[in-house]
Each structure stands twice: as structure tokens, then as C-alpha cells.
XYZ file of C-alpha atoms in Angstrom:
432
model
C 0.016 -0.045 0.016
C 1.415 3.632 -1.058
C 0.636 6.842 0.776
C 0.364 7.589 4.376
C -1.823 4.595 4.904
C 0.707 1.995 4.452
C 1.336 1.380 8.491
C -2.057 -0.282 8.733
C -1.325 -2.718 5.676
C 1.964 -3.685 7.070
C 0.344 -4.411 10.267
C -2.738 -6.454 8.581
C -1.414 -7.925 5.494
C 2.059 -7.859 6.800
C 1.649 -9.718 10.315
C 2.784 -13.123 9.211
C 5.897 -11.512 8.780
C 6.470 -10.028 12.253
C 5.467 -12.930 13.625
C 8.305 -14.909 12.052
C 10.475 -11.898 12.850
C 9.695 -12.224 16.779
C 7.709 -8.937 16.818
C 3.934 -10.533 16.704
C 1.489 -8.219 18.707
C 4.235 -5.769 19.551
C 4.306 -4.670 15.764
C 1.730 -2.368 16.490
C 4.222 -0.487 19.108
C 6.856 -0.495 16.095
C 4.483 0.929 13.753
C 2.754 3.516 15.854
C 5.838 5.581 15.407
C 5.456 6.199 11.506
C 1.143 6.610 12.672
C 2.296 9.256 15.043
C 4.506 11.086 12.388
C 1.488 11.256 10.057
C -0.806 12.701 13.024
C 1.904 15.323 13.869
C 1.736 16.613 9.853
C -2.014 16.637 10.427
C -2.645 18.479 13.526
C -5.115 19.626 14.812
C -6.050 15.716 15.448
C -9.433 14.635 15.266
C -10.731 12.955 18.383
C -13.913 10.168 18.092
C -16.539 10.972 20.590
C -15.956 8.775 23.776
C -12.087 8.723 23.766
C -11.720 10.772 26.594
C -12.633 7.563 28.687
C -9.636 5.601 26.728
C -7.280 8.711 27.587
C -8.342 8.582 31.285
C -7.794 4.865 31.289
C -3.948 5.563 30.219
C -3.708 8.226 32.864
C -4.915 5.805 35.224
C -2.458 3.620 34.359
C 0.572 5.958 34.867
C -0.413 6.321 38.288
C -0.786 2.901 38.937
C 2.678 2.800 38.629
C 3.300 4.102 42.207
C 2.180 0.658 43.365
C 4.330 -1.654 41.797
C 6.638 -2.252 44.558
C 3.799 -3.065 46.739
C 2.223 -6.431 47.372
C -1.442 -6.911 48.572
C -1.898 -9.796 51.256
C -2.097 -13.072 49.649
C 0.507 -12.453 47.121
C 4.170 -12.654 46.982
C 7.107 -11.356 44.933
C 9.278 -8.407 45.109
C 9.808 -5.720 42.727
C 11.863 -6.789 40.178
C 12.905 -6.663 36.146
C 9.852 -8.808 35.244
C 7.325 -6.493 36.915
C 8.843 -3.630 35.312
C 8.813 -5.234 31.740
C 5.365 -6.202 32.073
C 4.046 -2.838 33.127
C 6.361 -0.975 30.448
C 4.955 -3.252 27.787
C 1.427 -2.639 28.694
C 1.896 1.133 28.872
C 3.570 0.898 25.237
C 0.560 -0.726 24.197
C -1.963 1.071 25.218
C -0.174 4.179 23.926
C 0.252 2.749 20.610
C -3.134 1.690 20.150
C -4.582 5.234 21.190
C -2.382 6.427 18.400
C -3.662 3.779 16.011
C -7.185 4.891 16.404
C -6.149 8.535 15.824
C -4.072 7.797 12.971
C -7.249 5.866 11.421
C -9.440 8.608 11.770
C -7.148 11.167 10.491
C -7.136 9.255 6.913
C -9.624 10.125 4.155
C -11.714 7.694 2.294
C -9.466 8.249 -0.682
C -6.367 7.521 1.016
C -7.799 4.302 3.142
C -11.295 3.149 1.645
C -13.364 1.816 4.243
C -13.981 -1.240 2.501
C -10.442 -1.803 1.853
C -9.552 -1.716 5.873
C -12.346 -4.259 6.469
C -11.172 -6.592 3.801
C -7.280 -6.489 5.212
C -8.758 -7.596 8.452
C -10.223 -10.212 6.333
C -6.770 -11.195 5.029
C -5.645 -11.383 8.676
C -8.523 -13.848 9.102
C -7.056 -16.294 6.587
C -3.874 -16.113 7.849
C -5.331 -16.993 11.408
C -7.071 -19.997 9.942
C -4.047 -20.844 8.579
C -2.074 -20.604 11.605
C -4.917 -22.571 13.428
C -4.183 -25.461 10.731
C -0.662 -25.180 11.322
C -1.180 -25.614 15.057
C -3.704 -28.817 14.397
C -1.795 -30.783 12.047
C 2.192 -29.442 13.042
C 1.824 -28.651 16.826
C 5.397 -29.216 17.455
C 6.642 -26.214 14.924
C 8.395 -23.751 16.628
C 11.467 -21.808 15.730
C 13.800 -18.974 17.090
C 13.033 -15.718 15.928
C 15.493 -12.946 15.142
C 14.057 -10.874 17.770
C 14.943 -13.798 20.481
C 18.604 -13.255 19.019
C 18.951 -9.736 19.477
C 17.581 -9.582 23.115
C 19.499 -10.080 26.216
C 19.001 -13.583 27.800
C 17.824 -12.207 30.951
C 14.952 -10.367 28.845
C 14.473 -12.924 26.155
C 13.988 -15.604 29.088
C 11.151 -13.736 30.926
C 8.038 -15.802 30.538
C 5.872 -12.936 29.431
C 8.148 -11.674 26.784
C 8.981 -15.095 25.543
C 5.243 -16.302 24.488
C 5.462 -12.403 22.524
C 8.665 -13.221 20.763
C 9.009 -16.861 20.199
C 7.006 -18.181 17.063
C 4.780 -21.455 18.225
C 2.086 -23.365 16.539
C 0.366 -24.314 19.380
C 0.256 -24.521 23.223
C -0.062 -28.158 24.750
C -2.164 -28.480 27.551
C -4.512 -31.475 29.382
C -7.564 -30.002 28.750
C -9.471 -32.949 28.237
C -7.082 -35.241 30.993
C -4.466 -35.796 28.213
C -1.982 -34.092 26.295
C -3.580 -32.391 23.484
C -2.259 -29.107 21.086
C -4.276 -25.778 21.041
C -3.335 -23.922 18.240
C -2.054 -20.290 18.659
C -0.349 -19.051 15.781
C 0.020 -16.485 14.829
C -0.741 -15.221 18.315
C 0.666 -15.124 21.499
C -1.703 -17.498 23.329
C -4.261 -20.149 22.626
C -7.062 -17.771 23.981
C -5.677 -15.050 21.769
C -5.956 -16.988 18.929
C -9.717 -17.979 19.911
C -10.771 -14.129 20.548
C -8.769 -13.057 17.627
C -10.525 -15.644 15.245
C -14.015 -14.459 16.131
C -13.271 -10.765 15.710
C -11.642 -11.237 12.402
C -14.603 -13.680 11.186
C -16.932 -10.956 11.330
C -14.476 -8.665 9.194
C -14.079 -11.254 6.912
C -17.424 -11.995 6.281
C -18.396 -8.499 5.851
C -15.690 -7.685 3.431
C -15.545 -10.676 1.289
C -19.100 -12.015 1.472
C -21.278 -9.083 1.858
C -19.372 -6.769 -0.409
C -18.041 -9.811 -2.330
C -18.844 -11.356 -5.884
C -19.745 -14.999 -6.567
C -16.219 -16.041 -6.525
C -15.434 -14.470 -3.453
C -18.458 -16.031 -1.557
C -16.987 -19.578 -2.787
C -13.963 -18.628 -1.411
C -15.590 -17.500 1.941
C -17.444 -20.857 2.371
C -14.165 -23.037 2.067
C -12.531 -20.809 4.237
C -15.208 -21.168 6.926
C -15.074 -24.690 6.607
C -11.589 -25.233 7.043
C -11.831 -22.851 10.065
C -14.183 -25.240 11.616
C -11.279 -27.439 12.499
C -8.906 -25.294 14.353
C -11.746 -23.624 16.098
C -12.932 -26.945 17.506
C -9.527 -28.227 18.417
C -8.728 -24.653 20.090
C -11.193 -26.438 23.099
C -11.910 -22.702 23.531
C -15.389 -22.300 25.035
C -15.468 -18.699 24.853
C -14.982 -18.881 21.162
C -17.695 -21.250 20.737
C -19.708 -19.052 22.913
C -18.592 -15.841 21.172
C -19.560 -17.249 18.011
C -23.293 -18.617 18.992
C -24.109 -15.197 20.636
C -22.729 -13.351 17.270
C -24.909 -15.745 14.903
C -28.037 -14.567 17.404
C -27.222 -11.413 17.123
C -26.964 -11.278 13.215
C -30.436 -13.056 13.121
C -32.174 -10.658 15.473
C -30.780 -7.638 13.736
C -31.046 -8.384 10.088
C -34.706 -9.058 8.594
C -36.497 -10.027 5.420
C -35.054 -12.593 2.895
C -31.681 -12.151 4.534
C -33.002 -13.700 7.840
C -34.464 -16.548 6.132
C -31.223 -17.370 4.254
C -28.850 -16.814 7.293
C -31.227 -19.179 9.527
C -30.945 -21.515 6.584
C -27.325 -21.598 6.243
C -26.796 -21.751 10.097
C -29.060 -25.001 10.416
C -27.416 -26.753 7.355
C -23.876 -25.706 8.934
C -25.031 -27.460 12.575
C -26.145 -30.399 10.767
C -23.006 -30.690 8.820
C -20.783 -30.371 12.010
C -22.830 -32.697 14.238
C -22.415 -35.356 11.595
C -18.837 -34.754 11.416
C -15.776 -36.205 13.712
C -15.414 -32.495 15.198
C -18.849 -32.899 17.093
C -17.411 -35.591 19.806
C -14.206 -33.470 20.544
C -16.631 -30.597 21.543
C -18.842 -32.827 23.684
C -15.683 -33.839 25.674
C -14.605 -30.440 26.145
C -17.990 -29.434 27.691
C -18.074 -32.791 29.787
C -14.445 -31.799 31.386
C -14.642 -28.130 32.684
C -10.835 -28.071 33.200
C -10.447 -24.716 33.939
C -13.345 -23.666 36.115
C -11.713 -24.376 39.529
C -8.684 -22.544 38.453
C -10.750 -19.535 37.191
C -12.676 -19.328 40.336
C -9.508 -19.412 42.618
C -7.861 -16.678 40.696
C -10.899 -14.458 40.265
C -11.558 -14.483 43.921
C -7.707 -13.817 44.774
C -7.660 -11.109 42.249
C -11.043 -9.306 43.876
C -9.167 -9.397 47.567
C -5.913 -8.095 46.304
C -7.614 -5.624 44.604
C -9.572 -4.372 47.528
C -6.565 -3.466 48.984
C -5.926 -0.640 46.250
C -9.345 -0.227 44.895
C -8.582 3.004 43.192
C -5.359 2.663 41.201
C -4.620 -1.208 41.708
C -0.947 -2.042 41.393
C 0.426 -1.515 38.094
C 1.013 -5.158 37.343
C -0.156 -8.814 37.967
C 0.605 -10.488 41.508
C 1.306 -14.009 42.299
C -1.150 -15.610 44.831
C 0.025 -17.889 47.475
C -0.816 -21.346 46.551
C -3.486 -22.407 44.091
C -6.851 -24.058 43.674
C -5.496 -27.308 45.246
C -2.689 -26.376 47.868
C -0.815 -24.029 49.405
C 2.269 -24.852 48.117
C 3.546 -22.065 45.524
C 5.099 -22.903 42.158
C 5.631 -26.075 40.556
C 8.117 -28.977 41.793
C 9.074 -32.562 40.685
C 6.726 -33.877 43.229
C 3.843 -31.168 42.848
C 3.066 -30.658 39.117
C -0.186 -29.017 39.705
C 1.084 -26.597 42.045
C 1.667 -23.827 39.534
C -0.909 -21.155 39.038
C -1.670 -18.373 36.535
C -0.807 -14.764 37.668
C -3.843 -12.672 39.039
C -5.621 -11.291 36.435
C -4.764 -13.748 33.780
C -8.073 -14.736 33.255
C -10.055 -11.894 31.696
C -9.305 -8.248 30.377
C -11.645 -7.242 33.358
C -9.659 -9.037 36.145
C -6.356 -7.739 34.735
C -7.481 -4.124 34.979
C -8.780 -4.552 38.329
C -5.500 -5.546 39.577
C -3.434 -3.643 37.597
C -5.612 -0.268 37.602
C -8.294 -0.842 40.463
C -12.033 -0.945 39.756
C -11.572 2.618 38.440
C -9.819 1.550 35.424
C -12.232 -1.579 34.833
C -15.127 0.656 34.959
C -13.790 3.222 32.127
C -12.765 0.213 30.147
C -16.292 -0.779 30.344
C -17.722 2.421 29.733
C -15.483 2.986 26.554
C -17.245 0.103 24.937
C -20.364 0.253 26.134
C -20.432 4.210 25.111
C -19.382 2.854 21.065
C -22.542 0.493 21.170
C -24.838 3.282 22.495
C -23.320 5.649 19.977
C -23.480 3.312 16.995
C -26.409 0.760 17.677
C -28.768 2.638 14.937
C -25.966 2.268 12.449
C -27.684 -0.767 10.436
C -25.101 -0.771 7.425
C -22.888 -3.990 7.340
C -19.806 -2.079 9.041
C -22.149 -0.730 11.825
C -23.971 -4.210 12.605
C -20.323 -5.749 12.426
C -18.759 -3.351 14.556
C -21.308 -2.995 17.480
C -21.167 -6.853 17.141
C -17.479 -6.862 17.819
C -17.633 -4.340 20.768
C -20.198 -6.440 22.340
C -17.629 -9.528 22.094
C -15.485 -7.597 23.686
C -17.523 -7.021 26.790
C -18.266 -10.605 27.019
C -14.585 -11.848 26.436
C -13.059 -9.569 29.379
C -14.578 -12.095 31.627
C -12.443 -14.934 29.713
C -9.704 -13.495 27.760
C -7.095 -11.174 28.455
C -7.125 -8.305 26.050
C -3.427 -8.065 25.714
C -1.774 -8.262 23.201
C -3.262 -8.428 19.679
C -6.905 -8.462 20.677
C -6.698 -4.868 22.079
C -5.345 -3.881 18.554
C -8.220 -5.636 16.839
C -10.638 -4.192 19.376
C -9.697 -0.786 18.733
C -9.440 -1.138 15.018
C -12.873 -2.183 15.392
C -13.726 0.911 16.944
C -12.013 2.934 14.685
C -14.346 1.548 11.617
C -17.337 2.585 13.573
C -16.112 6.013 13.934
C -15.025 6.535 10.251
C -18.467 4.727 9.371
C -20.071 7.545 11.109
C -18.768 10.057 8.919
C -18.981 8.318 5.432
C -22.122 7.204 3.935
C -22.627 3.325 3.249
C -22.629 4.307 -0.677
C -19.278 4.875 -0.413
C -18.315 1.346 0.426
C -20.598 0.017 -2.203
C -18.804 1.916 -4.915
C -15.784 0.554 -3.772
C -16.941 -3.042 -3.775
């Protein structure tokens, strides 16, 4: 892509290259620099309604740094490089996505047509499906990225950093009682793959089916059929619930022949799925709520810890004493089940509560609720899709961390809604 819009093309279409280099979700931070240059040259900068809430969220995160050295009762650990690195990376991401939204709003329809932006998200969905299939059929695929070689060992070895810079195809977990790979390529975690797949699927359907020709619709059908494989093998209940609610939302909000056709397509797809081998894997996952006890323990511990700093939080996550099974802290040779995820790792809502207090969580919820309220009456395909994604954000905040790549996609979806409010749907059709 030429002209000032090239950073967004580099981010979405070029994402596989970023992943291979070891940047992955950090690519938005790198590309925020040329985006900021574009904004600087186009002063004054346009700001969407409700974006003051995001600015307050960012300001609150700066204040929360005052608590980085503190550990609430029931947690352990001292201030060290890992805690500081996590804080700085999250801060950089929050700033980068703020710049990205303002940058997208500054571009004219000629510089970056709305439909082109939607279709670039669709291209990333195809990449996501390819990565998911890689994780299913070649789960052991991994390699050392150039980024890993450049970083010092003490930084590259940090578990949080390692997830971001080390390309792997899948996470192997014992969700069903035995080791099974869950696809994560080209993202940082299996749950991030699930969240991103559902959001990108929405834009893939809009860009390549709704505004596509007959050949593009055949392509969409083929990709969606292939996507069912990693979607099921992800064992990701949040993703399954999100897709089910997305279908229900579309059925309710569209009318006429579109609703009839959609219901018929969903019925046919459900029947085909029920007759496929994938259905048994879904039933096994539903029969084994592997993570419920872990989540219950972590959420309870998060709320208890946050109660000691409810306004500004602690700037970063903390480790709880023990886990849902034992008071022993950390894995040992004789206690493989003693490990536990950090507080706030079971959903963006809980992450915000521990890092920024209940104030930060309220600002985050208010930001996306406000977007739904302002754009609910926009019944264009982009408007309907954008509101749907805002709803998925509020659903996923209970089960998925928004960091790192999901947050970028959430804010691009917000920017699409904002851009759509200043452009007519006729512009989209003229570019289709």
C-alpha cells in the first residue's frame, strides 16, 4: 500500500512477517511511530466521541505505577525486572493503540477506503485460519525468531516476553485429561487465537461475502469450512459461546430474506457439524470443565487483592499464595499441579482490576458500552459488525486477556465504527 496508509497495511497484511521476526503483537508498537508522524503533520487531530475515557484509562495506568513495589496480602514477590517489563509493555501498547485509532480517523476515504480496511482484516483472518491449521496438524512447529537473538538472555527468558517473541504453532495442555495441542499461531496464546479468530471472522464475512462477488463468496465458504477444524481443536469455550451469540445477534438484527437465508445456512452448517468427527471433541470439552476451579480461585484472589488498592490498582499482576488445590507455591518435581496463573490472567476485566483498580475496569467497560450506544442505530454492514465486535469485547473481558493482539483488533473495530459514522454506506458500495 502506498501513501500515508501503509502502516495499517503493514500491520494487518504483513502480520505473518512480524510474527516470524519475533515482533508479533508488538508490531503495533513499532508501527505506531510512523502513525504518530502522520498525526503530527495533520494537526489538529480529530478525536472520536468517547475517546476521553480511553485517555483517562491511560492516565490511570501511569498513576498505578506508584504501586509497583507493593504486594497486597495473599500475594508474594518483590519488585524486579519482570514486573517492570510487563508494566512498560502494557503502557506502550495502550499508547500505541491510542495513536492507531487517531491515525485511522485522520486518513481520508481516498487514502484508506473503508472497504479496503475491512478486507485487510479479512486477510488477517485467512492468516489466522492457516496458523490454526498449522497448530492442529503440526503442533510442534516452533523456531527461534531474530528478535530472540537480539535480546539479552535475562529479557528474552522472561515468560511474558517469551510468549510474545517466540513463534510457536500451538500450546499443549491437558484440558481433556491428556496432552492435546491448542492452536495459537500466529498469536501469542491459544486464548488470543480464539478471541482474534472470532473478531476477524466478523470482518472477513463483511468484506468478502457481503461486499463480495460470487467467486469471493465461494472462497469465504471454503475458508469457513476449514476454520471449523482449528476452532473446535482450540477447545476454546469462550470462542464457541462468542460465535453462537454472534449468530443470534445477526439473526435478530437483520430482517426479511436475509434472516431466512441466514437461518437456513446456520441450520445446514449445524447439521453438517453434528455429523462430523469434530462434534465428539466438543462434547468431550463440555464434559470436562478443566479450568473452572482455576478461574474461580484466581478471580477470587484477584478481587481480594484489588480490595487493598481499589482506585489505582497495583500497576501489574501479582502471584497468589498457593492455588486452587494447595497452599504450596510454584511447580516442583513432586507437585506438578502446584503452579498457578498470575492474578488477572483469566480475563481483561480481572487484569484491569488488579493493575488499575475498579476505576480502570469501569473506564474500560464504559468506553465500549458507549461505542455500542452511539452506533446502535447504524444498520449498515460495517455498523452492525462493529457493534457486534464491541459486544464480543464485553463478553470476552470475563475470560480473555485483551493483551496483546486482541486489543489492537478491538480498537481497529472501534475506529471502523467511528469512520463509518462520518461516511455513507454508498461509499463502501462504490468501492466494492
